[in-house]
PDB file of C-alpha atoms and ligand atoms in Angstrom:
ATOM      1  CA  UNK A   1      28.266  36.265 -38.520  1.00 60.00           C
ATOM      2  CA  UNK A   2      25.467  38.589 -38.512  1.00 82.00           C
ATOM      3  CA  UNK A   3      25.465  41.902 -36.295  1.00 95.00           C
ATOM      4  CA  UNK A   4      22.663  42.224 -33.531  1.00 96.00           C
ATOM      5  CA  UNK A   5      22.394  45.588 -32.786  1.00 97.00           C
ATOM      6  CA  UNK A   6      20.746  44.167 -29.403  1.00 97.00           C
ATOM      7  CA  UNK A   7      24.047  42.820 -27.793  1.00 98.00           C
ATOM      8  CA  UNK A   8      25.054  43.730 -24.098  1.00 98.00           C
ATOM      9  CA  UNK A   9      28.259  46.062 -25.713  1.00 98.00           C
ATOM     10  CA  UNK A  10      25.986  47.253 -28.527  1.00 98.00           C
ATOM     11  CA  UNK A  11      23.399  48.583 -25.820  1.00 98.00           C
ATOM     12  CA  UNK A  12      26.736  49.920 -23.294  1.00 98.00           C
ATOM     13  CA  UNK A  13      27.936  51.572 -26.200  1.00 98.00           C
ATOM     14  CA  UNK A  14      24.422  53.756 -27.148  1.00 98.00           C
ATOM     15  CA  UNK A  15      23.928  54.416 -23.188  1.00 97.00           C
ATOM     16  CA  UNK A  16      21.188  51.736 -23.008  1.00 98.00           C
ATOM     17  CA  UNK A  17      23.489  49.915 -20.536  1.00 98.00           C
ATOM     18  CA  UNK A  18      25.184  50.739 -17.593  1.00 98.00           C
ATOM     19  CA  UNK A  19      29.411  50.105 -17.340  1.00 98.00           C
ATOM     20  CA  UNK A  20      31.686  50.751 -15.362  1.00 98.00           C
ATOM     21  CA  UNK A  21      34.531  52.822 -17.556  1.00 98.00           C
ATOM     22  CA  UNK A  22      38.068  52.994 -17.464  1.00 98.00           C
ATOM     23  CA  UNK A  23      38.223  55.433 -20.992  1.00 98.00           C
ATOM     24  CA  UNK A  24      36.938  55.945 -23.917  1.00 98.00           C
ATOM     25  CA  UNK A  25      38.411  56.983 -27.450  1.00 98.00           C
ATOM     26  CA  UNK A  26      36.677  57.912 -30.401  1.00 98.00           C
ATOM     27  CA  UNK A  27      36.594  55.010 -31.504  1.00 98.00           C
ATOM     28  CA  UNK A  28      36.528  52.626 -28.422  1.00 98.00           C
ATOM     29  CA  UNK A  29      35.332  52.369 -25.413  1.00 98.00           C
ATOM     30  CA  UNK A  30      37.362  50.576 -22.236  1.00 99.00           C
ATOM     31  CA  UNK A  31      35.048  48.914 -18.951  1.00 99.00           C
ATOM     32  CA  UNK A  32      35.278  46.597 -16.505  1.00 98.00           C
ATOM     33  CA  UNK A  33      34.283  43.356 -17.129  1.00 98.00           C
ATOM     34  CA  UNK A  34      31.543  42.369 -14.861  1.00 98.00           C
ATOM     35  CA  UNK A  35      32.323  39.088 -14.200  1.00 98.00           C
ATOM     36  CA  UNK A  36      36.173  39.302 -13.936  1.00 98.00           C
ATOM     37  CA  UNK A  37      38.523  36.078 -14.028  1.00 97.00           C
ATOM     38  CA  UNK A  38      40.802  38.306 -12.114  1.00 97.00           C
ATOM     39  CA  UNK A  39      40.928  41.313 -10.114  1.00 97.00           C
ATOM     40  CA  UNK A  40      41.014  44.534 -13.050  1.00 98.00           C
ATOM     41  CA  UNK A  41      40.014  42.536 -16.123  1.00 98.00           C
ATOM     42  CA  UNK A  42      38.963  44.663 -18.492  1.00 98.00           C
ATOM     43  CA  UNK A  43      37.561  44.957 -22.176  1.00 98.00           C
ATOM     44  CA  UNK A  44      38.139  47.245 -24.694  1.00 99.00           C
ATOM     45  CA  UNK A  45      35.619  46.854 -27.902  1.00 98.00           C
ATOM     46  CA  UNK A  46      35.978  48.751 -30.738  1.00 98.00           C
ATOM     47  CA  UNK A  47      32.476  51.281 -31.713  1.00 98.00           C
ATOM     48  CA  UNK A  48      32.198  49.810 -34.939  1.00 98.00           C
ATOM     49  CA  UNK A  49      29.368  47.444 -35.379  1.00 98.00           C
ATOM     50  CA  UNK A  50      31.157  44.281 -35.919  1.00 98.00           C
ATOM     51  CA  UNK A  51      30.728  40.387 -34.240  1.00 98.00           C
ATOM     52  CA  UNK A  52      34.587  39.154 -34.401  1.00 98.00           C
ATOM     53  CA  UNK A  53      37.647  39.162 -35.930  1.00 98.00           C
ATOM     54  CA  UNK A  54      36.523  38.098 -39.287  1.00 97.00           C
ATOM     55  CA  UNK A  55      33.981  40.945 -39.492  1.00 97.00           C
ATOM     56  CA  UNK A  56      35.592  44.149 -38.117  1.00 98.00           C
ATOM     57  CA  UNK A  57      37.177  46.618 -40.221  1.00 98.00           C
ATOM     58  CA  UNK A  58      41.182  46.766 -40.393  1.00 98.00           C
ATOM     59  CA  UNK A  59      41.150  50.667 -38.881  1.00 98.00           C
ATOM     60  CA  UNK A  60      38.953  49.482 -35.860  1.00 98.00           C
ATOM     61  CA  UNK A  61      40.594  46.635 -34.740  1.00 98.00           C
ATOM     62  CA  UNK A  62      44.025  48.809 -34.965  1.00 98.00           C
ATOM     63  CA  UNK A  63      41.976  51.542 -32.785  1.00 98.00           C
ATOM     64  CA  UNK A  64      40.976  48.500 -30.444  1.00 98.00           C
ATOM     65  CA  UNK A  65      44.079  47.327 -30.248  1.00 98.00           C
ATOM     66  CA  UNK A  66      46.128  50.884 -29.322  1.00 98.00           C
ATOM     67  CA  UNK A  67      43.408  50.750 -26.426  1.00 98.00           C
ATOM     68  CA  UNK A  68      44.763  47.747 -25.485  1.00 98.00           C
ATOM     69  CA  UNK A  69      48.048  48.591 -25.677  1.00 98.00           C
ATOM     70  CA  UNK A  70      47.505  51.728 -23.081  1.00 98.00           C
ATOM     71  CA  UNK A  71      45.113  50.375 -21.186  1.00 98.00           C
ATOM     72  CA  UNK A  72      47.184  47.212 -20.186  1.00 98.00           C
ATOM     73  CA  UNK A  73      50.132  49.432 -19.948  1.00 98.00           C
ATOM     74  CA  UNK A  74      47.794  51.415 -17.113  1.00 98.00           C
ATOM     75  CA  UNK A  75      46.492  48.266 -15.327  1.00 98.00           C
ATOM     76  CA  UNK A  76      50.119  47.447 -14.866  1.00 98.00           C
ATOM     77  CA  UNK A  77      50.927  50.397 -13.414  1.00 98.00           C
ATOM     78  CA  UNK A  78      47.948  50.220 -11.231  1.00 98.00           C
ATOM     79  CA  UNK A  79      47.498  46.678 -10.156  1.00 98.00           C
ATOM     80  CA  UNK A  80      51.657  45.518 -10.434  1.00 98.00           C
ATOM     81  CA  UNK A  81      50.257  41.951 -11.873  1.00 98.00           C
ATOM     82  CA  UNK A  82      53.629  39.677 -12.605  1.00 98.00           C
ATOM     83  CA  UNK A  83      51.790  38.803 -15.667  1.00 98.00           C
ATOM     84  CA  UNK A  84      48.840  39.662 -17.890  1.00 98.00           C
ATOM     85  CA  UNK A  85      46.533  37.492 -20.520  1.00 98.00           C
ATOM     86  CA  UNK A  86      45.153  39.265 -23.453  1.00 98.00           C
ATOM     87  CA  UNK A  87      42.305  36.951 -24.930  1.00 98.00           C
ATOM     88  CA  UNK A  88      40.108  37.739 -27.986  1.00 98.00           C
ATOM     89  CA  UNK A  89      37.265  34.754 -28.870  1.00 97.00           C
ATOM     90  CA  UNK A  90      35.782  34.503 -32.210  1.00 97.00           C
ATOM     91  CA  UNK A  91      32.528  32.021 -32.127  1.00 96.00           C
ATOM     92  CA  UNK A  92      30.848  30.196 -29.511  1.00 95.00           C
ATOM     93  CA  UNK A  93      32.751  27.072 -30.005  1.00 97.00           C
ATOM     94  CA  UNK A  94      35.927  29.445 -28.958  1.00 97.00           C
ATOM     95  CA  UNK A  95      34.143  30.555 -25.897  1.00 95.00           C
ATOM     96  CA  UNK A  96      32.671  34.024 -27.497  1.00 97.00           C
ATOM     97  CA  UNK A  97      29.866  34.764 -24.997  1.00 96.00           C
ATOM     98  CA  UNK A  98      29.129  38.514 -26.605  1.00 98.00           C
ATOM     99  CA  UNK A  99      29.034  39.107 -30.207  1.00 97.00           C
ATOM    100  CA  UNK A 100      30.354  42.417 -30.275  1.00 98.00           C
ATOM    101  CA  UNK A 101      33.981  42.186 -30.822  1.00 98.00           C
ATOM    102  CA  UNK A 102      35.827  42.800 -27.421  1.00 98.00           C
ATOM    103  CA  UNK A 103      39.946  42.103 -26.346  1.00 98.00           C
ATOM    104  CA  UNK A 104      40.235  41.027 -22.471  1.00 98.00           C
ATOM    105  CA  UNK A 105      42.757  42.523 -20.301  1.00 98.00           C
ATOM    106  CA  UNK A 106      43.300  40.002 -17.536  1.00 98.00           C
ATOM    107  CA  UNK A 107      46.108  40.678 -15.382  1.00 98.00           C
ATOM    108  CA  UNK A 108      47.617  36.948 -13.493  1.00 98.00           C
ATOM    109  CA  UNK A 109      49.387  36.731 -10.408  1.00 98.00           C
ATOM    110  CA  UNK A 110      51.008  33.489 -10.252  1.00 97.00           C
ATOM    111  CA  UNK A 111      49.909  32.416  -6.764  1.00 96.00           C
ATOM    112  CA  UNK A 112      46.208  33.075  -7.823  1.00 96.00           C
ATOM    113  CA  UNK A 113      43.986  30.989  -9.897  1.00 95.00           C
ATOM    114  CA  UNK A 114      42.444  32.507 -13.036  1.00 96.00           C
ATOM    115  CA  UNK A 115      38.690  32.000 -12.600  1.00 95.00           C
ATOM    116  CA  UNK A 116      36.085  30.875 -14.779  1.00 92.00           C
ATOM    117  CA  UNK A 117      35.017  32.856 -17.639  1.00 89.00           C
ATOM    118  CA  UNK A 118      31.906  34.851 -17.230  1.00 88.00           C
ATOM    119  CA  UNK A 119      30.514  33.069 -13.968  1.00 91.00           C
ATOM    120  CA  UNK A 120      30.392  35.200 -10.686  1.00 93.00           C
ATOM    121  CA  UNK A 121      29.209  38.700 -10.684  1.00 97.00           C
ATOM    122  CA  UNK A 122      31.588  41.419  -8.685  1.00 97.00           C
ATOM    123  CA  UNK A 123      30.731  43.754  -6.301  1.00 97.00           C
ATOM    124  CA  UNK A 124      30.212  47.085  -8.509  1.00 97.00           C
ATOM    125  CA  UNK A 125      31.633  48.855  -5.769  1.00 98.00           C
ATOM    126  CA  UNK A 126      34.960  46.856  -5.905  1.00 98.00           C
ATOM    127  CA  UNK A 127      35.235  47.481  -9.647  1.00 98.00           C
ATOM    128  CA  UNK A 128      34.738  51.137  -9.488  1.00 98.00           C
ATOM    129  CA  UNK A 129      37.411  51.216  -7.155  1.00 98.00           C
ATOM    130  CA  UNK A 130      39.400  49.197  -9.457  1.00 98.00           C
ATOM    131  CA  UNK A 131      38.853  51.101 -12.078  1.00 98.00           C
ATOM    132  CA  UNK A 132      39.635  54.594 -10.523  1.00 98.00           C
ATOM    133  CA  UNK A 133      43.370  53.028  -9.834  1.00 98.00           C
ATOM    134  CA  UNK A 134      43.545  52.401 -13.717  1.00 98.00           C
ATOM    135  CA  UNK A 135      42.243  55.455 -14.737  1.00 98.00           C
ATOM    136  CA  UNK A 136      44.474  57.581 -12.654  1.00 98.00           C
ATOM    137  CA  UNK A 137      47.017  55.616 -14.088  1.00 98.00           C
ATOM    138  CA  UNK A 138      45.881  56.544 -17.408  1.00 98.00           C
ATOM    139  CA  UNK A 139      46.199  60.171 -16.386  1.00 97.00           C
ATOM    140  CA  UNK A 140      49.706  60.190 -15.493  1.00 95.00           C
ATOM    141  CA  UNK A 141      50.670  58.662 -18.241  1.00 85.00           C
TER     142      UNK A 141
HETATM  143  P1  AMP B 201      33.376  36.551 -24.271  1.00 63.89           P
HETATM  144  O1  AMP B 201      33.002  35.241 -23.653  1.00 63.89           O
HETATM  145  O2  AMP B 201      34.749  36.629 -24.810  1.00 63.89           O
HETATM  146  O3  AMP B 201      32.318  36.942 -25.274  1.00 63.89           O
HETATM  147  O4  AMP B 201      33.383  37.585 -23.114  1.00 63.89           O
HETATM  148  C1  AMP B 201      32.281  38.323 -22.699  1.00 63.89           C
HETATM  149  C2  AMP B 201      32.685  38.943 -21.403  1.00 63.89           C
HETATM  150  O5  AMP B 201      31.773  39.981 -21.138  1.00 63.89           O
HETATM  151  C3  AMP B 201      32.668  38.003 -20.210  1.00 63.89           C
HETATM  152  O6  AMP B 201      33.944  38.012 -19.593  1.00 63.89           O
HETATM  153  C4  AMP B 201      31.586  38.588 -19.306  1.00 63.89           C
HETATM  154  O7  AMP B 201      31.933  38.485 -17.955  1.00 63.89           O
HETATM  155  C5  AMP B 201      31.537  40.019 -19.764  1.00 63.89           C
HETATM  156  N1  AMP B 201      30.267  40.708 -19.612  1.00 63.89           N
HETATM  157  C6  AMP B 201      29.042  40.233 -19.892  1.00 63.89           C
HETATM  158  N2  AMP B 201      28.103  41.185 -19.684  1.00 63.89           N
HETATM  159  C7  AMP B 201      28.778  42.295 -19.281  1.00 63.89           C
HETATM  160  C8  AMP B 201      28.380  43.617 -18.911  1.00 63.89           C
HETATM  161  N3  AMP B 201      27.107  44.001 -18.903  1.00 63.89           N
HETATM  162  N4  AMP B 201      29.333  44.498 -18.546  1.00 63.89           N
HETATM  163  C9  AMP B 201      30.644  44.118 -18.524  1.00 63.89           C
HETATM  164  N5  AMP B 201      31.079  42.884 -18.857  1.00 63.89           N
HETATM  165  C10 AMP B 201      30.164  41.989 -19.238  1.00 63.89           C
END
C-alpha cells in the first residue's frame, strides 16, 4: 500500500493536527483516540512513514509495540479495566479506517458494551481528563 503523507496521524504527527497526548517517544507518539469504543482507548503509531503491518520497518513496529506495552500497563493502572483489547487492522476490508499504522489500546469492562468503531465523537474535555489519569500513571511508573 502506498504512503499518503496527507493522513489524519501523518498531519498529528508534523503538528498539522491537533491530539490529545498521553506520551511521546522518539519514535512514537501515544493519543487519545477521538472516537473511543471505550472510555481511555488509545493509539500508539509508530513516526515512521508506513500504512500497515506489511509496510513498516521491523525497529518501528518493536518501538510501537514497547509503547504499547507501557502505555497499556499505565491505562491499567489508571482506569482498573478487568480487561483490555489490543487491535491492529491492516486494509479496509479488516476495518483499517487510517492508513498510518496505529495499535488500539481499548480497555473492556465486562458489564459495558464495546462500541462501534470510529462512530461518535467524545467530549475533548472528557479525554483530556482521561488522559491526565494515564499520564500520571506513566509518571509513577
Ligand atoms: P482504524 O479503523 O484502525 O484505522 O482506526 C482509526 C481510529 O482513529 C479510529 O478508532 C478513529 O476513531 C480514530 N481517529 C480518527 N481520527 C482521529 C483523530 N483526529 N484523532 C484521534 N483519533 C482519531
Amino acid at each position: 500500500m502506498s504512503y499518503d503523507p496527507q493522513n489524519i496521524f501523518a498531519k498529528i504527527l508534523r503538528g498539522d493536527a491537533p491530539c490529545i497526548k498521553v506520551c511521546e517517544s522518539e519514535h512514537t507518539l501515544a493519543f487519545m483516540d477521538v472516537m473511543p469504543q471505550s472510555e481511555g482507548h488509545v493509539l500508539v503509531v509508530p513516526k515512521e512513514a508506513a500504512a500497515n503491518i506489511h509496510d513498516v520497518s521491523d525497529e518501528a513496529l518493536a518501538a510501537c509495540m514497547r509503547t504499547v506495552k507501557r502505555v497499556a500497563a499505565a491505562v491499567r493502572e489508571a482506569l482498573k479495566p478487568e480487561g483490555m483489547l489490543i487491535a491492529q487492522f491492516n486494509g479496509a476490508a479488516a476495518g483499517q479506517t487510517v492508513e498510518h499504522i496505529h495499535v488500539h489500546i481499548i480497555p473492556r469492562w465486562s458489564d459495558v458494551p464495546l462500541k462501534a468503531h470510529g462512530r461518535e465523537r467524545a467530549d475533548d474535555a472528557r479525554l483530556e481528563a482521561l488522559a491526565q489519569r494515564i499520564r500520571a500513571a506513566l509518571q509513577a511508573e
